[in-house]
Short mmCIF file of C-alpha atoms and ligand atoms in Angstrom, two decimals:
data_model
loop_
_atom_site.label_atom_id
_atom_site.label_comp_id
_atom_site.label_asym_id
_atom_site.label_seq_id
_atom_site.Cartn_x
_atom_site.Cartn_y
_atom_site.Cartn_z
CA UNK A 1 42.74 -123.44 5.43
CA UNK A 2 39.49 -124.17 4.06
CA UNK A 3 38.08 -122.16 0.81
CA UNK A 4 34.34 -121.80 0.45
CA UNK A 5 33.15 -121.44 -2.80
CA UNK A 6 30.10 -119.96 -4.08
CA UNK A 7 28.13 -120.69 -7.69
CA UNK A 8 29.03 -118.24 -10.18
CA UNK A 9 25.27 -117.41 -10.42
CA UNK A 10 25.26 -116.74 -6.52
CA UNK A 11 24.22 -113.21 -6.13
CA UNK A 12 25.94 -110.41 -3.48
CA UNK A 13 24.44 -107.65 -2.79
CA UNK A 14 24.70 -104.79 0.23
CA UNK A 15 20.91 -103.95 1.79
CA UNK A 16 19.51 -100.06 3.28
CA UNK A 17 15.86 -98.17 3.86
CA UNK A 18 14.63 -95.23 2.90
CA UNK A 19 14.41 -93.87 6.70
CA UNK A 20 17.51 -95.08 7.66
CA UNK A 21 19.81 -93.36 5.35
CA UNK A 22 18.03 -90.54 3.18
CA UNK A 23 17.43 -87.57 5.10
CA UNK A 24 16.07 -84.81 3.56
CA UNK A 25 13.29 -85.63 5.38
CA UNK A 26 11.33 -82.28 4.47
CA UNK A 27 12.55 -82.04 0.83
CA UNK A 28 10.80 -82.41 -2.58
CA UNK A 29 7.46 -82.54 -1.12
CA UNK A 30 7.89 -85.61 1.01
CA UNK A 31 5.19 -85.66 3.59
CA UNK A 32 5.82 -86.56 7.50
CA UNK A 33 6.03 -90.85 8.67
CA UNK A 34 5.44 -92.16 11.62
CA UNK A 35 9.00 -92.34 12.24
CA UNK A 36 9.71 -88.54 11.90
CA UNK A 37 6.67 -88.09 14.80
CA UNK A 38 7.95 -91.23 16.81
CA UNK A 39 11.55 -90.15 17.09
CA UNK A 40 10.70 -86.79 18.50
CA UNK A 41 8.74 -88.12 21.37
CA UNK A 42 11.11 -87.52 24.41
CA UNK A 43 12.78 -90.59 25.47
CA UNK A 44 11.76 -92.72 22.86
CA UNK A 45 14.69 -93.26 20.67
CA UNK A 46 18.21 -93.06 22.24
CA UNK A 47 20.26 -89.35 22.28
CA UNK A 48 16.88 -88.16 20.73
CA UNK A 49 18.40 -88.90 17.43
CA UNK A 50 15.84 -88.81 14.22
CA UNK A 51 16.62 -89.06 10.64
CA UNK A 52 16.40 -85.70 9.54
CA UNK A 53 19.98 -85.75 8.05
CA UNK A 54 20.67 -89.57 8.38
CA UNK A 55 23.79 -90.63 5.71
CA UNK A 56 22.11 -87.69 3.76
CA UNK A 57 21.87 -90.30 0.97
CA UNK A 58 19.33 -88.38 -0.63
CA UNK A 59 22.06 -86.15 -2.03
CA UNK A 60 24.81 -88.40 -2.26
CA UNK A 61 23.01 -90.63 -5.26
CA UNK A 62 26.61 -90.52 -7.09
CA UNK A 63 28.88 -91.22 -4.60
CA UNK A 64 26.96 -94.18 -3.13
CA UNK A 65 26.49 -95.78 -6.02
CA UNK A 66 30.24 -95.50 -6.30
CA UNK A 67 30.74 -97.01 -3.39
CA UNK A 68 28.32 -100.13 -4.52
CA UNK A 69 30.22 -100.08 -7.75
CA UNK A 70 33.80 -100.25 -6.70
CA UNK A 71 32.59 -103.39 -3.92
CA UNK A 72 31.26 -105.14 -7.24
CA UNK A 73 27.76 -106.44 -5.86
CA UNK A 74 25.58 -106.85 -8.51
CA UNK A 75 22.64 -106.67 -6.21
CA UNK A 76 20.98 -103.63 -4.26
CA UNK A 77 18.74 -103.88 -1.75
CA UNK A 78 16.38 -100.62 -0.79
CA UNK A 79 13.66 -99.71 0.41
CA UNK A 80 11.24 -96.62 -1.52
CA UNK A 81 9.94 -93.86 1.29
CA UNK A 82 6.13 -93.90 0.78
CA UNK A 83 6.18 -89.92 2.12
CA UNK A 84 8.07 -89.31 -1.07
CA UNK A 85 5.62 -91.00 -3.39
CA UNK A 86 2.34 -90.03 -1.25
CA UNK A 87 3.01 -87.34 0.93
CA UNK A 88 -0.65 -88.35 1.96
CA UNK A 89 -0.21 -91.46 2.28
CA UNK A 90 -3.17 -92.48 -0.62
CA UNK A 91 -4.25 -89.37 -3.36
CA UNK A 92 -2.15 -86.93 -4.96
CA UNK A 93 1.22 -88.74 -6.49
CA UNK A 94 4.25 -86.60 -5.71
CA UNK A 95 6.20 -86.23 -9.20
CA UNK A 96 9.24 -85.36 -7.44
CA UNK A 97 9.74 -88.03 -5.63
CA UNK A 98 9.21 -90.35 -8.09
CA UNK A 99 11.71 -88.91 -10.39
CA UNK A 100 14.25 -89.15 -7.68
CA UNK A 101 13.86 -92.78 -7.44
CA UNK A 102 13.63 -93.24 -11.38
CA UNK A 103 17.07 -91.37 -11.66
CA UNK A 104 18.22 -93.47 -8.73
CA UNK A 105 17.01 -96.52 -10.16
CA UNK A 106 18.47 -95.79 -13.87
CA UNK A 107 21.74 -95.23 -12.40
CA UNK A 108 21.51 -98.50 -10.78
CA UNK A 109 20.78 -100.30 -14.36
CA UNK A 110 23.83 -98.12 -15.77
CA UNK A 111 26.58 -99.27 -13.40
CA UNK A 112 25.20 -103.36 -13.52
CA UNK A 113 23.42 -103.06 -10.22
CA UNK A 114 20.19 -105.25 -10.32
CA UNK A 115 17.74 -103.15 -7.78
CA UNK A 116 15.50 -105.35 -5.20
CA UNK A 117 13.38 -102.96 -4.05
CA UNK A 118 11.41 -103.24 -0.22
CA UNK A 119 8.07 -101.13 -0.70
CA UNK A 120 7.59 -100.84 2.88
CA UNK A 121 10.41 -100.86 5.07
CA UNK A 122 8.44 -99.08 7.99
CA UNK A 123 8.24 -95.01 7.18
CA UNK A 124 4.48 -95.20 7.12
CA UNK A 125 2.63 -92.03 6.52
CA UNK A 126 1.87 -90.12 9.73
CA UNK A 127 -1.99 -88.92 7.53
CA UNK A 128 -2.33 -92.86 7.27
CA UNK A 129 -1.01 -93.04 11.29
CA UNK A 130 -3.39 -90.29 12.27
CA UNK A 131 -6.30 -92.71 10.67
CA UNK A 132 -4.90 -95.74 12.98
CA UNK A 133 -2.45 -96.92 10.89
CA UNK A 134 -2.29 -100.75 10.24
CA UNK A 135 -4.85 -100.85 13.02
CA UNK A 136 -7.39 -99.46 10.47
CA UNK A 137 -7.81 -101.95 7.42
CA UNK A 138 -8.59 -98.51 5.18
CA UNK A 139 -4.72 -98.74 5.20
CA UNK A 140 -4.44 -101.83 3.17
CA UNK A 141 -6.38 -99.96 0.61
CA UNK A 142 -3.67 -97.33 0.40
CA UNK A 143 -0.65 -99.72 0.29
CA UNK A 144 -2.41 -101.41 -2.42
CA UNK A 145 -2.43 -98.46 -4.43
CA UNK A 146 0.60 -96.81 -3.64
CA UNK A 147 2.68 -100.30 -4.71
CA UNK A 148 0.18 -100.40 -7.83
CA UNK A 149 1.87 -97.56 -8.63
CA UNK A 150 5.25 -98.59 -7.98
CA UNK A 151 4.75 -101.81 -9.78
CA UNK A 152 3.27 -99.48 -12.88
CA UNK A 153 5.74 -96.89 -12.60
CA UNK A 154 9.07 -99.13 -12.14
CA UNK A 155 7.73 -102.37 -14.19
CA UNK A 156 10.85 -103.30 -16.45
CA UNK A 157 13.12 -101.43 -14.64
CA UNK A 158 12.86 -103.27 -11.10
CA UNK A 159 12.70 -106.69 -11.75
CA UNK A 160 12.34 -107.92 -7.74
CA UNK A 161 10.17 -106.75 -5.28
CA UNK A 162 9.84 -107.27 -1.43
CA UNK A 163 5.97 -106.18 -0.17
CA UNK A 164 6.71 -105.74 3.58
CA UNK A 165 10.41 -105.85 5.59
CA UNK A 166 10.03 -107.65 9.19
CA UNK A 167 6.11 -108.03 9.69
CA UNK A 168 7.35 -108.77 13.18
CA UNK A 169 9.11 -105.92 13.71
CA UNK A 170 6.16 -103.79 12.41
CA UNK A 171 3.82 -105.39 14.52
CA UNK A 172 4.65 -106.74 17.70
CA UNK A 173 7.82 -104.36 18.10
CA UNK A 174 5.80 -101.46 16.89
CA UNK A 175 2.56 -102.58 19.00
CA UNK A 176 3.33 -105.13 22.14
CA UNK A 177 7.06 -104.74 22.94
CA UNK A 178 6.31 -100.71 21.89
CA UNK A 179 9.87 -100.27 20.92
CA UNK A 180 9.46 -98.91 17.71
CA UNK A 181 6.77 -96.51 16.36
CA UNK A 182 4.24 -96.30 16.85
CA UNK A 183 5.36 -97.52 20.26
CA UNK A 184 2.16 -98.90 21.40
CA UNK A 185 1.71 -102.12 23.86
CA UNK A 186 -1.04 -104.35 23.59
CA UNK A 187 -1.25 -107.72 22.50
CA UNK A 188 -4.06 -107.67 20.58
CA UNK A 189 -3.85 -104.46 18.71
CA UNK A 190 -0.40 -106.30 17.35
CA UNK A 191 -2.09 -108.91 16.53
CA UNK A 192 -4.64 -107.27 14.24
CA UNK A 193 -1.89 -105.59 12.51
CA UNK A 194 0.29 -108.41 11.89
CA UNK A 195 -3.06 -109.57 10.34
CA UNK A 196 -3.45 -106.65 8.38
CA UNK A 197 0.79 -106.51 7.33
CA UNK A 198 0.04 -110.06 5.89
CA UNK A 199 -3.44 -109.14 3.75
CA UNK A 200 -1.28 -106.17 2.64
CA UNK A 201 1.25 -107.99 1.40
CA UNK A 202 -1.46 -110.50 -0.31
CA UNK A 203 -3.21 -108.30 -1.77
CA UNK A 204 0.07 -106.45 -3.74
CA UNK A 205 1.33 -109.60 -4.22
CA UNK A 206 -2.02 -110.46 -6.54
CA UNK A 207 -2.36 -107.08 -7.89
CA UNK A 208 1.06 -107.26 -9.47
CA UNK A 209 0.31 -110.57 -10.92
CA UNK A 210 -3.33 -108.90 -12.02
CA UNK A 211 -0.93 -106.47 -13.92
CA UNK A 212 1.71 -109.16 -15.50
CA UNK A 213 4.49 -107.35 -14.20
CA UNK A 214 7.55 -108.93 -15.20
CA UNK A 215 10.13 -110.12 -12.66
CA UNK A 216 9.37 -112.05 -8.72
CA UNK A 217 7.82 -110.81 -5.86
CA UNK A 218 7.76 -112.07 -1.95
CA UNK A 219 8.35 -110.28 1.38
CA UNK A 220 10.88 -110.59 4.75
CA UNK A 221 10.39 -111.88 7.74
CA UNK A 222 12.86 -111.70 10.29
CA UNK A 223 13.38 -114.84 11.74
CA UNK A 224 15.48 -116.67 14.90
CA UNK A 225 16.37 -120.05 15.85
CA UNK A 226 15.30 -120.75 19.37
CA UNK A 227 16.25 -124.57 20.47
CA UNK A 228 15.37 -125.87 23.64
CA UNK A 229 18.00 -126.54 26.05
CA UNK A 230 17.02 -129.94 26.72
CA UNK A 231 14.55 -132.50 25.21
CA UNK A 232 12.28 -132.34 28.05
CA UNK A 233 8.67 -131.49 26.66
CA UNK A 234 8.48 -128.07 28.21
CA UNK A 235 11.74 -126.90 27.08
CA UNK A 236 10.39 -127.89 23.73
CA UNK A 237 7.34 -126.29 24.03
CA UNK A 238 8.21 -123.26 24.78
CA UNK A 239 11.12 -123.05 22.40
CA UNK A 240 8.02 -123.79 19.67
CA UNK A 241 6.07 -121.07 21.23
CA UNK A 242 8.70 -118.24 20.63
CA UNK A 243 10.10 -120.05 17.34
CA UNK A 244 6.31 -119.32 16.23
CA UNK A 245 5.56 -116.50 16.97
CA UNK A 246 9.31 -114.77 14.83
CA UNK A 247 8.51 -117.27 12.62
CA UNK A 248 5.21 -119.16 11.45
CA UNK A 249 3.71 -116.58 12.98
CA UNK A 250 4.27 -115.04 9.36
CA UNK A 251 5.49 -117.69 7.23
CA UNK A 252 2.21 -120.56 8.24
CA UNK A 253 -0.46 -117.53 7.16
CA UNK A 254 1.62 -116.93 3.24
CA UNK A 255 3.29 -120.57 2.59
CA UNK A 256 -0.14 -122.53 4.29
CA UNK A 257 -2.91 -120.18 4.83
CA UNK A 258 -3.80 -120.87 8.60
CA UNK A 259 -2.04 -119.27 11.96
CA UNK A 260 0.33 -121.73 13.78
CA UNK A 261 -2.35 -123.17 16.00
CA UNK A 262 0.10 -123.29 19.16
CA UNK A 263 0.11 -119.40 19.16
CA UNK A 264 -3.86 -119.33 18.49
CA UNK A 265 -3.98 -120.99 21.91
CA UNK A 266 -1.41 -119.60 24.18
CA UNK A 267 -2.70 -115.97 22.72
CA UNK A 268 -6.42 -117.18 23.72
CA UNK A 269 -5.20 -117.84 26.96
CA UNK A 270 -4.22 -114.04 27.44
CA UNK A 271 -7.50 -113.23 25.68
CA UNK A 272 -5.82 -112.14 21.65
CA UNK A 273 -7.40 -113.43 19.22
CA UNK A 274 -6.88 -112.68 15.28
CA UNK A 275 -9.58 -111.73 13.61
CA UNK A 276 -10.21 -113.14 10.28
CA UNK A 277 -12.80 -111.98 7.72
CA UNK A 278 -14.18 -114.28 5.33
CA UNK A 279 -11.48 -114.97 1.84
CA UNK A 280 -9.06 -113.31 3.87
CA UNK A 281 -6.28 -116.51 4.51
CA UNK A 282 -6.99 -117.29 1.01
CA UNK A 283 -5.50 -113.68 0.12
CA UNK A 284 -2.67 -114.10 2.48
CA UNK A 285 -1.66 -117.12 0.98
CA UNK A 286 -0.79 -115.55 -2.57
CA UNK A 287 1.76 -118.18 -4.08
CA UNK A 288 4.64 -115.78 -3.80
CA UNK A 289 8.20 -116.38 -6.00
CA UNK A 290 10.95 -115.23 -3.82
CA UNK A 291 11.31 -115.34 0.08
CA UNK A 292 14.00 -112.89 1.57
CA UNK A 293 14.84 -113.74 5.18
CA UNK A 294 16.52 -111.58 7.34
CA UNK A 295 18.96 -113.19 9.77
CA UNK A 296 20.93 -111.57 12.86
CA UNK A 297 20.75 -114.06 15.81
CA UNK A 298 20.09 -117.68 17.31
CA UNK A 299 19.21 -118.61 20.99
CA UNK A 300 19.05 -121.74 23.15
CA UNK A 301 16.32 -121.31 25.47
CA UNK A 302 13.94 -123.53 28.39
CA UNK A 303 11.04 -123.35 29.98
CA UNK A 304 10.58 -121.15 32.43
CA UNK A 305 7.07 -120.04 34.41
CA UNK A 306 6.22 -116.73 34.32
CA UNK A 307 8.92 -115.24 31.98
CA UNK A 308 8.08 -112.83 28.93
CA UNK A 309 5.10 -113.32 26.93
CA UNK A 310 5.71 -117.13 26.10
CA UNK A 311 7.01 -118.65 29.65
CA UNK A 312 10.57 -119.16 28.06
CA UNK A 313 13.83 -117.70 29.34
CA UNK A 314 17.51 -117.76 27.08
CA UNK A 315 20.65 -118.89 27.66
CA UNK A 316 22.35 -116.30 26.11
CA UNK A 317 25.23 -115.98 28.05
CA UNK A 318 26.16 -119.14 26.25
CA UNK A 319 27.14 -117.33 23.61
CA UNK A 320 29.37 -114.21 22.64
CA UNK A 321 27.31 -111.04 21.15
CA UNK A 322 27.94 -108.06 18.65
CA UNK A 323 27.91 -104.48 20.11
CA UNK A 324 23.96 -104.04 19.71
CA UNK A 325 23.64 -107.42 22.72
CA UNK A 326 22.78 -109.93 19.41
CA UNK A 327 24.02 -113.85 20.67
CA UNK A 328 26.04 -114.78 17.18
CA UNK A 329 24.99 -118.09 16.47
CA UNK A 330 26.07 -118.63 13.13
CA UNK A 331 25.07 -122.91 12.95
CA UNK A 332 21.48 -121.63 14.04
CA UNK A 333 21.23 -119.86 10.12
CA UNK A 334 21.57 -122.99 8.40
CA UNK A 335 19.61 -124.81 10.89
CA UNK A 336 16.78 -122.40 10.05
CA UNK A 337 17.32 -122.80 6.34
CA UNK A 338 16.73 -126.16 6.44
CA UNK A 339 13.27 -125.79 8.70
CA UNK A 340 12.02 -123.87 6.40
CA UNK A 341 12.54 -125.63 3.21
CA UNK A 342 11.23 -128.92 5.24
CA UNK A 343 8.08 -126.68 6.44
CA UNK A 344 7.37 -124.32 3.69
CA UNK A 345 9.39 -126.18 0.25
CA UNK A 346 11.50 -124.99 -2.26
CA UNK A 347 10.75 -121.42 -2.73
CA UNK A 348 14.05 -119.43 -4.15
CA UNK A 349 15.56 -117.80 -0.65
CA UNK A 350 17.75 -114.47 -0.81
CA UNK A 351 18.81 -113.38 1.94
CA UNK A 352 18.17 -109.94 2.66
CA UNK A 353 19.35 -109.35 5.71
CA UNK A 354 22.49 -110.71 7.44
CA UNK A 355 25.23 -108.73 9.74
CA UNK A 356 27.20 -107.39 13.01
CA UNK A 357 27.04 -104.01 14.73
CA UNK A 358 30.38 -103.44 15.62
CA UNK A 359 31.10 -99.83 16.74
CA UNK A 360 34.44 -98.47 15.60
CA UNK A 361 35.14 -95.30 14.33
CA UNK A 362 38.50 -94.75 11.58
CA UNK A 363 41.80 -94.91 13.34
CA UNK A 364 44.14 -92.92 10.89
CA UNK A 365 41.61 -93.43 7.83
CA UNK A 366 40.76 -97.22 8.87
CA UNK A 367 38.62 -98.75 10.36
CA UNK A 368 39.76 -102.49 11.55
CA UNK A 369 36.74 -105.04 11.79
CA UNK A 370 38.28 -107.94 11.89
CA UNK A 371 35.13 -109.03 14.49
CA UNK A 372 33.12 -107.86 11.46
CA UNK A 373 34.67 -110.07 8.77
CA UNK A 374 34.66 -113.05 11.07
CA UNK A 375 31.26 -112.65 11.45
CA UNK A 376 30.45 -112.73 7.61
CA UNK A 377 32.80 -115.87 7.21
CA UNK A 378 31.05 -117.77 9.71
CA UNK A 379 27.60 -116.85 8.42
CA UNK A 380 28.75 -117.14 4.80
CA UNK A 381 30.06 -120.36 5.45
CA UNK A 382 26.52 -121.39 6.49
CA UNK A 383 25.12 -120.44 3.24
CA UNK A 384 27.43 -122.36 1.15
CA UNK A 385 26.58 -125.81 3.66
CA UNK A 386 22.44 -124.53 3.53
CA UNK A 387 23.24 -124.52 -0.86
CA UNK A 388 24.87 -127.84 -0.44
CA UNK A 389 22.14 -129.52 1.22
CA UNK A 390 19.77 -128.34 -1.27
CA UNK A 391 18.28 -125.28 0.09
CA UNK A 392 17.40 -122.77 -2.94
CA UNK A 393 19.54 -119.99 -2.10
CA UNK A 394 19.48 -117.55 -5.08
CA UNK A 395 21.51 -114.56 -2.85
CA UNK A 396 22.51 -112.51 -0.10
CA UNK A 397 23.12 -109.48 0.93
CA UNK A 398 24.97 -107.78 3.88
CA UNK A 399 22.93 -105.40 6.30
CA UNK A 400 23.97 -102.87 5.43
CA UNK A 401 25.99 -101.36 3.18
CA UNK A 402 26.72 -98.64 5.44
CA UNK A 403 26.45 -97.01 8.81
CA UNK A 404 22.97 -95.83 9.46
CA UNK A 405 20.16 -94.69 11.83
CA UNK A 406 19.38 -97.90 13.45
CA UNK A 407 15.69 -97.01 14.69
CA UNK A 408 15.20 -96.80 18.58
CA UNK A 409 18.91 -96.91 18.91
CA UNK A 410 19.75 -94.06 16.90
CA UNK A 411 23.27 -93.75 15.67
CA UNK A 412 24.43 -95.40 18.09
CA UNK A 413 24.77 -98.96 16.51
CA UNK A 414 27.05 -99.12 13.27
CA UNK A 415 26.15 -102.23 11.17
CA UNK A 416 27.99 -100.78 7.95
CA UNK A 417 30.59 -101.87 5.73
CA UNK A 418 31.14 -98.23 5.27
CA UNK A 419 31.84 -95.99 8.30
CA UNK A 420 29.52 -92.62 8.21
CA UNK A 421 30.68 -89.71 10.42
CA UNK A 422 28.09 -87.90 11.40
CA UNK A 423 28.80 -84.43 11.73
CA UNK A 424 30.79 -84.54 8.38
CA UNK A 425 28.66 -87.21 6.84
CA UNK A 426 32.52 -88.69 5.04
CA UNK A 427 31.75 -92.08 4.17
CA UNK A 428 35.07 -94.10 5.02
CA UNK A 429 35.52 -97.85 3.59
CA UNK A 430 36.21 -100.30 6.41
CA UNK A 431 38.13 -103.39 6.26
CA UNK A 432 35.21 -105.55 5.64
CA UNK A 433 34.19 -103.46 3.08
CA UNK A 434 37.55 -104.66 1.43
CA UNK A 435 36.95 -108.30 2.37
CA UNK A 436 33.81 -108.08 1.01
CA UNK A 437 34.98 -106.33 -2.37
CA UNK A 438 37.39 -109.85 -3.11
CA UNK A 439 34.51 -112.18 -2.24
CA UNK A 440 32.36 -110.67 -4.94
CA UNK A 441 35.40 -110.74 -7.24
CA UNK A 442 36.43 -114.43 -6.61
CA UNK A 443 33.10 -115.67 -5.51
CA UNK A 444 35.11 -117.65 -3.02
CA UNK A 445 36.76 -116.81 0.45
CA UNK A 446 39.47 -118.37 2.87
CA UNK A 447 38.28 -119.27 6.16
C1 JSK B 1 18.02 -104.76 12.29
C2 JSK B 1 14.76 -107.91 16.31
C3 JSK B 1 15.76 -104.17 9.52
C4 JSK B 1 16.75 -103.11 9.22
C5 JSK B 1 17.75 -103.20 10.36
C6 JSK B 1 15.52 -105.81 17.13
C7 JSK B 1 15.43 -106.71 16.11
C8 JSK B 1 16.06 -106.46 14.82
C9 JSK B 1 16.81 -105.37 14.43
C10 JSK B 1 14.18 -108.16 17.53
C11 JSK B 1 14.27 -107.26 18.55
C12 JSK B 1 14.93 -106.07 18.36
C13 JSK B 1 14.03 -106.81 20.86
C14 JSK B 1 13.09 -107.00 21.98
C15 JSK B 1 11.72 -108.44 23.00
C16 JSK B 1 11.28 -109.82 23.00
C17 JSK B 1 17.08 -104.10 11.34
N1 JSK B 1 16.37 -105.01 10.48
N2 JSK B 1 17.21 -105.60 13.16
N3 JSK B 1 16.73 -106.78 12.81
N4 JSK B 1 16.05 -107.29 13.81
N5 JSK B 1 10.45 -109.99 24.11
N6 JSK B 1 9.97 -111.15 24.37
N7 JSK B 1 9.14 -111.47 25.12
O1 JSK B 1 18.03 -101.95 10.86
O2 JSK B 1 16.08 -101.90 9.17
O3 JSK B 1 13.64 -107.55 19.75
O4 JSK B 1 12.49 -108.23 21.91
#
C-alpha cells in the first residue's frame, strides 16, 4: 500500500457559486441574471429546474460553514452573485447584499477558513444581458467597477481573488455550443466574448494592483488533455486544434499576449476572426499571481474529416466515465500540469476545480461513494507526482463541497461531498466527505 503525502503548507479546500447553491434568488434586493431568464426558457435546462431554492445556502450561512469546519479545509472557494451587489448590473450598490457576504466572509475568518473568492462565476445581470451582454464591450466597464468595489469593500479580509471561472464555458458554451445561457450559437459572437472575458479579467486584474490591494489575484480556465491517438501529423494536428482552443485559447492571450495562431487560422477558414483594438493584448496580458485550473476530464482523440468544429473525433470509449458521461483520465491532470509550466512557467497553480458526479442518494443515512473516493485518490495522487516534478502547486480544492444545481443539467448531476435532498434541503455527509475530512487531518492518504 502506497501513502501519498502532501507538504504541510499544501492547502485543501471544497469549491461552490453563487447560482449554484444560494437561492433566494428574489431576496434582499438581488436583481434577475441571465441564468434566472435562461433556465425558464422551455427545454433549455433539464426537468425545467432553476435555482430559485438551490441548497438554499443563502439561509444556511451557519450550518455550512459547519460543515466546512468539521471537514477541516482551511480553504473556501466561492463565487459572489453580482445581482446581489448590483441588482443593475453597474449604478446603485445594494447594501444588503453586501452585508450578507461581509457576515459570510467574517464567519469564514472566525472558524480559520481562508476565503478565495470567484467574482464572476457566470450569474451575469440580465439589465447588463438585455444591453448584449459580453457581446457589448460597455460590459467590461461594469465588471470593472463592480470588482473595484469588491476589491475596496473586501480588501484585508479576502486575501485571493479569481476574476472570471471557465472563460470557455462562458463563451463558447454560452455562445457556439449554446448550452448554457445565454444559449446562443455562432462562432464569432463567441469569439468576441471570449475576447471581451479576457480584457475583463485584464483590466480588474490592473485595477486591483492600481489600488495596492493586498493578497494575489488570477482567473480559471477549464482545461482538457486531448492526445492524439497516433503520431501521425493529422492526429496531432487536430489534437492541437481542440487542446487550443480549452486551452491557449485563454492561457496564450494572459501568460503571452497573442491568440494561439493555429486557432487564428482554422477560425479564418470558417470566416471568425477576433477582433482586437489597439493596447488591448497588452491589457490581457496583466502579469497575474495565481492560476486556478479547473480539471474534470482527459481524451485521446484523431483526426477525423468533417467532425465537430475542429475535424477531430474521441476515443472515449477507451475509457470509463462518471455519471455526468466525463472519460476519467486521471494521468492526463499531471500531464497537463506539466504543459503548462513548460508553456506558460512557474506561476503558483491551485486547483480550483477537480471532481466526480456520482449520483447516489443516502441508503439508511449514508451515502457509499466509494467510485467517488477512488476518483479523488487517483487525481490526488497526480498532484503529489505534478509537486514532485516541480510544478508550483500551492492547493486544491474539491468541486464541490456539496450537491448543487449543475447548470443545463439541473439537479440532476450530484458532484458533492455532501448529499442535498431537495425537497427537504437536509444536507447528509457522504463517505467521501469522511475520506476527505482524514486527508486534511493527516495531509497524507493510503492508496
Ligand atoms: C462543471 C465542460 C464550473 C462549476 C461546475 C461541461 C463542462 C464542464 C462542466 C465542457 C462541456 C460541458 C460539453 C459540450 C461540446 C464540444 C462546472 N465547472 N463543469 N466543468 N466543465 N463540442 N465540440 N465540438 O458546475 O460551476 O462541453 O462540448
Amino acid at each position: 500500500m502506497a501513502t501519498i503525502t502532501f507538504p504541510k503548507d499544501f492547502r485543501f479546500g471544497v469549491s461552490t457559486a453563487s447560482y449554484q447553491i444560494e437561492g433566494a434568488y428574489d431576496e434582499d434586493g438581488r436583481g434577475m441574471s441571465i441564468w434566472d431568464t435562461y433556465s425558464r426558457i422551455p427545454g433549455r435546462v433539464l426537468n425545467g429546474d432553476n435555482g430559485d431554492t438551490a441548497c438554499d445556502s443563502y439561509h444556511r450561512m451557519d450550518e455550512d460553514i459547519a460543515l466546512l469546519k468539521e471537514l477541516g479545509v482551511n480553504t473556501y472557494r466561492f463565487s459572489i452573485a453580482w445581482p446581489r451587489i448590483f441588482p443593475n448590473g453597474r449604478g446603485e450598490v445594494n447594501q444588503k447584499g453586501l452585508d450578507h457576504y461581509h457576515q459570510f466572509v467574517d464567519k469564514l475568518i472566525e472558524n480559520g477558513i481562508e476565503p478565495l473568492c470567484t467574482i464572476y462565476h457566470w450569474d451575469l445581470p440580465q439589465s447588463l444581458q438585455d444591453e448584449g451582454g459580453w457581446k457589448n464591450r460597455q460590459t467590461i466597464e461594469a465588471f470593472v467597477e463592480y470588482s473595484d468595489l469588491l476589491f475596496r469593500e473586501f480588501s484585508g479580509k479576502i486575501k485571493s481573488w479569481l476574476t472570471i471561472n471557465e472563460p470557455w464555458c462562458v463563451s463558447f458554451l454560452g455562445y457556439f455550443v449554446g448550452e448554457q445561457a445565454p444559449g446562443e450559437k455562432d462562432l464569432q459572437t463567441s469569439l468576441d466574448v471570449a475576447h471581451h472575458l479576457l480584457l475583463a479579467h485584464g483590466r480588474a486584474v490592473k485595477r486591483f494592483k492600481e489600488l495596492g490591494i493586498p493578497g494575489e489575484i488570477g482567473f480559471a480556465p477549464n482545461v482538457t488533455w486531448y492526445e492524439p491517438f497516433s503520431n501521425q501529423p493529422e492526429d496531432v494536428e487536430a489534437c492541437k486544434r481542440i487542446s487550443a482552443w480549452f486551452m491557449e485559447w485563454f492561457l496564450d492571450p494572459v501568460f503571452k499576449g497573442s491568440y494561439p495562431q493555429i486557432l487564428v487560422d482554422w477560425f479564418a477558414k470558417k470566416g471568425a476572426k477576433v477582433n482586437i483594438q489597439e493596447g488591448d493584448m497588452e491589457i490581457i496580458s496583466q502579469p497575474i499571481d495565481i492560476l486556478g485550473i479547473n480539471f474534470y476530464t482527459g481524451n485521446v482523440s484523431r483526426y477525423k474529416e468533417g467532425n465537430g468544429t475542429f475535424d477531430c473525433e474521441h476515443l472515449d470509449g477507451l475509457f470509463d466515465k462518471t455519471d455526468i458521461g466525463f472519460t476519467i483520465y486521471a494521468d492526463a491532470f499531471y500531464k497537463v500540469l506539466v504543459d503548462i509550466k513548460n508553456k506558460y512557467g512557474d506561476v503558483p497553480v491551485y486547483i480550483t476545480e477537480n471532481g466526480a458526479t456520482y449520483n447516489q442518494d443516502p441508503v439508511d443515512g449514508r451515502v457509499i461513494d466509494d467510485k467517488r473516493i477512488k476518483y479523488l485518490k487517483q487525481h490526488l495522487t497526480q498532484i503529489s507526482r505534478a509537486l514532485a516534478s516541480g510544478v508550483n502547486l500551492k492547493g486544491y480544492c474539491v468541486w464541490s463541497l456539496m450537491d448543487n444545481y449543475e447548470w443545463s443539467y439541473g439537479y440532476s448531476m450530484r458532484f458533492g461531498l455532501v448529499h442535498v435532498d431537495y425537497h427537504t434541503l437536509k444536507r447528509t455527509k457522504k463517505d467521501s466527505y469522511f475520506w476527505y475530512k482524514k486527508l486534511n487531518q493527516n495531509h497524507w492518504f493510503e492508496l
